[in-house]
Tab-separated table of C-alpha atoms and ligand atoms in Angstrom:
chain	number	residue	atom	x	y	z
A	80	MET	CA	0.000	0.000	0.000
A	81	ASN	CA	1.297	3.396	-0.852
A	82	ASP	CA	0.110	5.292	2.196
A	83	THR	CA	0.813	8.700	0.706
A	84	GLN	CA	-1.177	11.809	1.553
A	85	THR	CA	-2.612	13.829	-1.245
A	86	THR	CA	-2.098	17.535	-0.969
A	87	ALA	CA	-4.757	19.812	-2.404
A	88	ASP	CA	-2.537	22.447	-3.945
A	89	PRO	CA	1.064	21.259	-3.995
A	90	ILE	CA	3.984	23.491	-4.896
A	91	LEU	CA	6.124	20.410	-5.554
A	92	SER	CA	4.765	17.341	-7.334
A	93	ILE	CA	6.773	14.175	-7.685
A	94	ARG	CA	4.910	11.889	-10.045
A	95	GLY	CA	5.918	8.364	-10.979
A	96	VAL	CA	9.587	9.167	-10.385
A	97	SER	CA	11.896	6.164	-10.536
A	98	ARG	CA	15.659	5.894	-10.964
A	99	ARG	CA	17.658	2.996	-12.311
A	100	PHE	CA	21.449	3.148	-12.309
A	101	VAL	CA	23.131	1.178	-15.066
A	102	SER	CA	26.776	0.228	-14.721
A	103	ALA	CA	29.245	-2.447	-15.831
A	104	HIS	CA	28.443	-4.317	-12.586
A	105	GLY	CA	24.732	-4.493	-13.402
A	106	ASP	CA	21.604	-2.454	-12.940
A	107	THR	CA	20.408	-0.996	-9.662
A	108	LEU	CA	16.821	0.090	-9.290
A	109	ALA	CA	17.398	2.719	-6.589
A	110	LEU	CA	13.878	4.100	-6.564
A	111	GLN	CA	10.540	2.618	-7.578
A	112	ALA	CA	7.893	4.828	-9.153
A	113	THR	CA	7.307	7.356	-6.377
A	114	ASP	CA	4.628	9.985	-5.866
A	115	LEU	CA	4.833	12.785	-3.333
A	116	SER	CA	2.981	16.083	-3.136
A	117	VAL	CA	4.478	18.869	-1.079
A	118	ALA	CA	2.299	21.799	-0.033
A	119	GLU	CA	3.583	25.278	0.613
A	120	ASN	CA	5.002	25.528	4.173
A	121	ASP	CA	5.311	21.764	4.579
A	122	PHE	CA	8.383	20.585	6.450
A	123	ILE	CA	8.697	17.035	5.186
A	124	THR	CA	11.222	14.759	6.808
A	125	ILE	CA	12.182	11.602	4.914
A	126	LEU	CA	13.286	8.514	6.841
A	127	GLY	CA	14.431	5.136	5.575
A	128	PRO	CA	17.247	2.606	5.716
A	129	SER	CA	20.598	3.422	4.200
A	130	GLY	CA	20.594	2.891	0.429
A	131	CYS	CA	16.815	3.160	-0.013
A	132	GLY	CA	17.027	6.067	-2.429
A	133	LYS	CA	16.494	9.098	-0.159
A	134	SER	CA	19.444	11.035	-1.563
A	135	THR	CA	18.568	9.932	-5.074
A	136	LEU	CA	15.080	11.389	-4.679
A	137	LEU	CA	16.434	14.641	-3.246
A	138	ARG	CA	19.053	14.949	-6.000
A	139	ILE	CA	16.315	14.534	-8.603
A	140	VAL	CA	14.275	17.315	-6.962
A	141	ALA	CA	17.453	19.422	-6.855
A	142	GLY	CA	17.901	18.833	-10.588
A	143	LEU	CA	21.311	17.241	-10.007
A	144	ASP	CA	20.068	13.905	-11.372
A	145	ARG	CA	17.360	12.936	-13.854
A	146	PRO	CA	14.623	10.397	-13.178
A	147	THR	CA	14.439	7.261	-15.330
A	148	THR	CA	10.651	7.635	-15.405
A	149	GLY	CA	8.236	10.265	-14.164
A	150	GLU	CA	8.599	13.954	-13.539
A	151	VAL	CA	8.970	16.557	-10.833
A	152	THR	CA	7.324	19.948	-11.081
A	153	LEU	CA	7.820	23.004	-8.903
A	154	ASP	CA	5.036	25.568	-9.202
A	155	GLY	CA	3.884	23.632	-12.251
A	156	GLN	CA	7.258	23.914	-14.029
A	157	ARG	CA	9.094	20.716	-14.833
A	158	ILE	CA	12.481	20.476	-13.104
A	159	THR	CA	15.258	19.814	-15.601
A	160	GLY	CA	18.289	21.118	-13.691
A	161	PRO	CA	19.414	23.014	-10.597
A	162	GLY	CA	17.902	26.435	-9.939
A	163	ALA	CA	17.949	29.276	-7.432
A	164	ASP	CA	14.374	28.358	-6.485
A	165	ARG	CA	15.773	25.351	-4.582
A	166	GLY	CA	18.324	26.001	-1.829
A	167	MET	CA	20.451	23.023	-0.891
A	168	VAL	CA	22.274	22.045	2.278
A	169	PHE	CA	24.177	18.756	2.364
A	170	GLN	CA	25.915	16.812	5.107
A	171	SER	CA	29.393	17.505	3.814
A	172	TYR	CA	30.462	21.087	4.177
A	173	THR	CA	30.086	22.689	0.804
A	174	LEU	CA	31.208	26.237	1.512
A	175	PHE	CA	33.687	27.945	-0.774
A	176	PRO	CA	36.893	27.782	1.300
A	177	TRP	CA	38.377	30.905	-0.308
A	178	LEU	CA	35.394	33.067	0.645
A	179	THR	CA	34.530	34.518	4.058
A	180	VAL	CA	31.246	33.677	5.777
A	181	ARG	CA	29.779	36.908	4.440
A	182	ASP	CA	30.890	36.263	0.867
A	183	ASN	CA	29.686	32.663	0.995
A	184	VAL	CA	26.261	33.976	2.009
A	185	CYS	CA	26.400	36.662	-0.710
A	186	PHE	CA	27.409	34.155	-3.383
A	187	GLY	CA	24.028	33.392	-4.951
A	188	LEU	CA	22.952	37.025	-4.770
A	189	ARG	CA	26.135	38.107	-6.560
A	190	GLU	CA	25.580	35.464	-9.241
A	191	ARG	CA	22.134	36.919	-9.837
A	192	GLY	CA	23.534	40.429	-10.190
A	193	VAL	CA	22.052	41.851	-6.993
A	194	PRO	CA	23.809	45.185	-6.205
A	195	ARG	CA	26.565	44.855	-3.601
A	196	ALA	CA	24.897	47.080	-0.990
A	197	GLN	CA	21.746	44.955	-1.168
A	198	GLN	CA	23.776	41.720	-1.064
A	199	LEU	CA	25.427	42.872	2.154
A	200	GLU	CA	22.145	43.902	3.729
A	201	VAL	CA	20.455	40.581	2.941
A	202	ALA	CA	23.534	38.575	3.983
A	203	GLN	CA	23.785	40.510	7.241
A	204	GLY	CA	20.177	39.636	8.101
A	205	PHE	CA	20.653	35.913	7.538
A	206	ILE	CA	24.057	35.833	9.251
A	207	GLU	CA	22.303	37.349	12.262
A	208	LYS	CA	19.462	34.795	12.043
A	209	VAL	CA	21.911	31.891	12.213
A	210	GLY	CA	23.876	33.520	15.064
A	211	LEU	CA	27.164	34.215	13.254
A	212	THR	CA	27.292	37.993	13.451
A	213	SER	CA	30.819	38.251	14.839
A	214	PHE	CA	32.151	35.632	12.430
A	215	GLU	CA	31.247	37.195	9.108
A	216	HIS	CA	34.887	37.837	8.165
A	217	HIS	CA	36.042	34.349	9.092
A	218	TYR	CA	36.917	31.716	6.501
A	219	PRO	CA	35.307	28.247	6.624
A	220	LYS	CA	38.448	26.554	7.955
A	221	GLN	CA	38.328	28.866	10.983
A	222	LEU	CA	34.823	27.623	11.868
A	223	SER	CA	33.503	24.582	13.724
A	224	GLY	CA	31.333	22.084	11.820
A	225	GLY	CA	28.174	23.574	13.338
A	226	MET	CA	29.195	27.073	12.294
A	227	GLN	CA	29.927	25.891	8.774
A	228	GLN	CA	26.439	24.410	8.554
A	229	ARG	CA	24.957	27.636	9.922
A	230	THR	CA	26.757	29.450	7.116
A	231	ALA	CA	25.485	26.926	4.541
A	232	LEU	CA	21.953	27.459	5.874
A	233	ALA	CA	22.286	31.269	5.692
A	234	ARG	CA	23.663	30.951	2.147
A	235	ALA	CA	20.712	28.814	1.073
A	236	LEU	CA	18.146	31.102	2.759
A	237	ALA	CA	19.673	34.310	1.377
A	238	ASN	CA	18.464	33.357	-2.110
A	239	ARG	CA	14.899	33.269	-0.822
A	240	PRO	CA	14.297	29.854	-2.394
A	241	ARG	CA	10.812	28.385	-2.836
A	242	MET	CA	12.124	25.260	-1.110
A	243	LEU	CA	15.019	24.125	1.011
A	244	LEU	CA	16.410	20.682	0.170
A	245	MET	CA	18.448	19.240	3.005
A	246	ASP	CA	20.291	15.920	2.907
A	247	GLU	CA	21.414	14.848	6.388
A	248	PRO	CA	22.581	18.423	6.993
A	249	PHE	CA	23.416	17.779	10.643
A	250	GLY	CA	24.680	14.225	10.160
A	251	ALA	CA	28.348	15.060	10.738
A	252	LEU	CA	27.767	17.104	13.897
A	253	ASP	CA	28.108	15.984	17.494
A	254	HIS	CA	24.893	15.296	19.357
A	255	GLN	CA	24.655	18.593	21.266
A	256	THR	CA	25.471	20.742	18.248
A	257	ARG	CA	22.986	18.745	16.220
A	258	GLU	CA	20.202	19.461	18.704
A	259	LEU	CA	21.035	23.179	18.692
A	260	MET	CA	20.964	23.186	14.883
A	261	GLN	CA	17.573	21.475	14.890
A	262	GLU	CA	16.198	24.177	17.177
A	263	LEU	CA	17.761	26.902	15.049
A	264	LEU	CA	16.317	25.563	11.794
A	265	LEU	CA	12.922	24.908	13.330
A	266	GLY	CA	12.833	28.454	14.735
A	267	ILE	CA	13.663	29.870	11.299
A	268	TRP	CA	11.019	27.669	9.690
A	269	GLU	CA	8.408	28.724	12.250
A	270	ALA	CA	9.190	32.376	11.468
A	271	GLU	CA	9.521	32.117	7.682
A	272	ARG	CA	7.593	28.947	6.804
A	273	THR	CA	9.984	28.046	4.020
A	274	THR	CA	8.930	24.755	2.440
A	275	VAL	CA	11.469	22.072	3.390
A	276	LEU	CA	12.333	18.561	2.200
A	277	PHE	CA	14.705	17.096	4.778
A	278	VAL	CA	16.399	13.688	4.583
A	279	THR	CA	17.545	12.126	7.829
A	280	HIS	CA	18.047	8.703	9.379
A	281	ASP	CA	17.375	10.071	12.860
A	282	ILE	CA	13.793	9.398	13.973
A	283	ASP	CA	13.878	11.967	16.811
A	284	GLU	CA	15.041	14.591	14.352
A	285	ALA	CA	12.349	13.624	11.839
A	286	VAL	CA	9.529	13.944	14.392
A	287	PHE	CA	10.887	17.049	16.130
A	288	MET	CA	11.337	19.007	12.910
A	289	GLY	CA	8.707	17.669	10.572
A	290	SER	CA	5.170	18.726	9.808
A	291	ARG	CA	4.971	15.435	7.894
A	292	VAL	CA	7.185	12.388	8.167
A	293	VAL	CA	7.614	10.092	5.192
A	294	VAL	CA	9.099	6.607	5.568
A	295	MET	CA	10.700	4.900	2.591
A	296	SER	CA	10.991	1.169	2.097
A	297	ALA	CA	14.217	-0.765	1.613
A	298	ARG	CA	15.667	-0.551	-1.907
A	299	PRO	CA	14.155	-0.175	-4.384
A	300	GLY	CA	12.723	2.686	-2.353
A	301	ARG	CA	9.119	3.708	-2.323
A	302	ILE	CA	7.064	5.717	0.123
A	303	LYS	CA	5.419	3.297	2.499
A	304	LEU	CA	4.144	5.702	5.146
A	305	ASP	CA	3.248	9.366	5.256
A	306	ARG	CA	2.231	10.783	8.641
A	307	PRO	CA	1.337	14.306	9.746
A	308	VAL	CA	3.108	15.413	12.929
A	309	GLU	CA	0.417	16.824	15.176
A	310	LEU	CA	2.728	18.521	17.668
A	311	ALA	CA	2.068	22.200	18.356
A	312	HIS	CA	4.272	25.110	17.299
A	313	PRO	CA	6.409	26.793	18.447
A	314	ARG	CA	8.042	23.472	19.243
A	315	HIS	CA	10.371	23.477	22.195
A	316	TRP	CA	12.927	20.664	22.597
A	317	SER	CA	10.988	19.433	25.641
A	318	VAL	CA	8.261	18.182	23.242
A	319	LYS	CA	10.548	15.147	22.908
A	320	THR	CA	9.467	14.069	26.391
A	321	THR	CA	5.725	14.161	25.637
A	322	PRO	CA	3.462	11.127	25.042
A	323	GLY	CA	2.459	12.428	21.579
A	324	PHE	CA	6.088	12.494	20.500
A	325	ALA	CA	6.770	9.049	21.959
A	326	GLU	CA	3.743	7.533	20.256
A	327	LEU	CA	4.668	8.718	16.763
A	328	LYS	CA	8.330	7.905	17.345
A	329	GLY	CA	7.355	4.370	18.395
A	330	GLU	CA	5.310	3.814	15.258
A	331	LEU	CA	8.089	5.141	13.035
A	332	MET	CA	10.751	3.097	14.822
A	333	GLU	CA	8.780	-0.030	14.095
A	334	GLN	CA	8.268	0.869	10.421
A	335	VAL	CA	11.894	1.871	9.868
A	336	ARG	CA	13.141	-1.237	11.656
A	337	VAL	CA	11.160	-3.501	9.327
A	338	GLU	CA	12.802	-1.787	6.363
A	339	VAL	CA	16.297	-1.893	7.849
A	340	LEU	CA	15.869	-5.651	8.387
A	341	ALA	CA	14.608	-6.018	4.798
A	342	ALA	CA	17.645	-4.088	3.526
A	343	VAL	CA	19.997	-6.369	5.497
A	344	GLU	CA	18.190	-9.446	4.163
A	345	ASN	CA	18.354	-8.114	0.579
A	346	SER	CA	22.090	-7.561	0.807
A	347	ARG	CA	22.568	-11.072	2.311
A	348	VAL	CA	20.634	-12.658	-0.577
A	349	ALA	CA	22.535	-10.572	-3.123
A	350	ARG	CA	25.931	-11.714	-1.795
B	585	LIG	P1	20.132	6.694	0.654
B	585	LIG	O1	20.270	8.168	0.501
B	585	LIG	O2	18.766	6.277	1.063
B	585	LIG	O3	21.190	6.110	1.553
B	585	LIG	P2	20.936	6.612	-2.139
B	585	LIG	O4	19.892	7.396	-2.827
B	585	LIG	O5	22.258	7.274	-1.881
B	585	LIG	O6	20.340	6.016	-0.779
B	585	LIG	O7	21.221	5.300	-2.978
B	585	LIG	C1	20.203	4.391	-3.374
B	585	LIG	C2	20.833	3.247	-4.125
B	585	LIG	O8	21.287	3.709	-5.388
B	585	LIG	C3	22.054	2.637	-3.432
B	585	LIG	O9	22.053	1.255	-3.648
B	585	LIG	C4	23.206	3.286	-4.126
B	585	LIG	O10	24.342	2.456	-4.102
B	585	LIG	C5	22.668	3.439	-5.537
B	585	LIG	N1	23.277	4.578	-6.235
B	585	LIG	C6	23.173	5.873	-5.870
B	585	LIG	N2	23.841	6.661	-6.749
B	585	LIG	C7	24.367	5.828	-7.683
B	585	LIG	C8	25.161	6.028	-8.866
B	585	LIG	N3	25.508	7.244	-9.256
B	585	LIG	N4	25.504	4.930	-9.585
B	585	LIG	C9	25.121	3.684	-9.201
B	585	LIG	N5	24.376	3.431	-8.108
B	585	LIG	C10	23.998	4.484	-7.355
């Protein structure tokens, strides 16, 4: 059963999107035909076992990869490549090492020909939002991992994208920094309501941040569960201790566990 919600007026539509990788070692069906509708202001977190096609799906939405079948539209326009309407933040630090924090944040604005004074004003606002005001003249190598991801977030937000696409953005951070980053991003989302597609393997993170949680099956991935998160906003970290949080987390743990076991079994059979 494809337990996928239908969204009345989606800004992003993923329809029948599959991806097969062909190589000398054989074919890999990474993603089965997948449908997902994302409404404006949704914060969708995507969970699933390693190798189930989460990054593949996100890369297709980003326009960094093409689907084998199906199509993705943003505001009704078919996605055929990367664009400033989708801001991306990945796990690995992707800042330009030769640019300061401020110039990293200005980068997309400069590319689009925004006048320098306006670039600096916009960058300043987002640098402030992510709490890096006194670090704007620092270079990435002078920053901690958390600060680098704050910069990457400010850089993505500065372009005022229609959507943020985030692939395990806090995956390389230590636990405490990760929790602070979750609160920071959630606070920004609550204020700005940017539409977000967020891949993670962390169930707590998925429930804490998401307005909807999607669970993907073991490879070839498909969406097997799509749940709204009925926890009130503004969400404080202490929501993690509430029965509502525990109940949804329990259900998701069970669903993800089934898929992780299936993925292990698949790789055993394939050996
Ligand atoms: P996830 O993000 O859920 O861990 P991925 O989307 O990275 O999963 O990968 C899904 C499957 O597709 C994996 O089996 C992976 O090895 C395979 N895959 C991903 N990218 C490529 C590629 N460029 N060429 C061949 N196989 C790939």
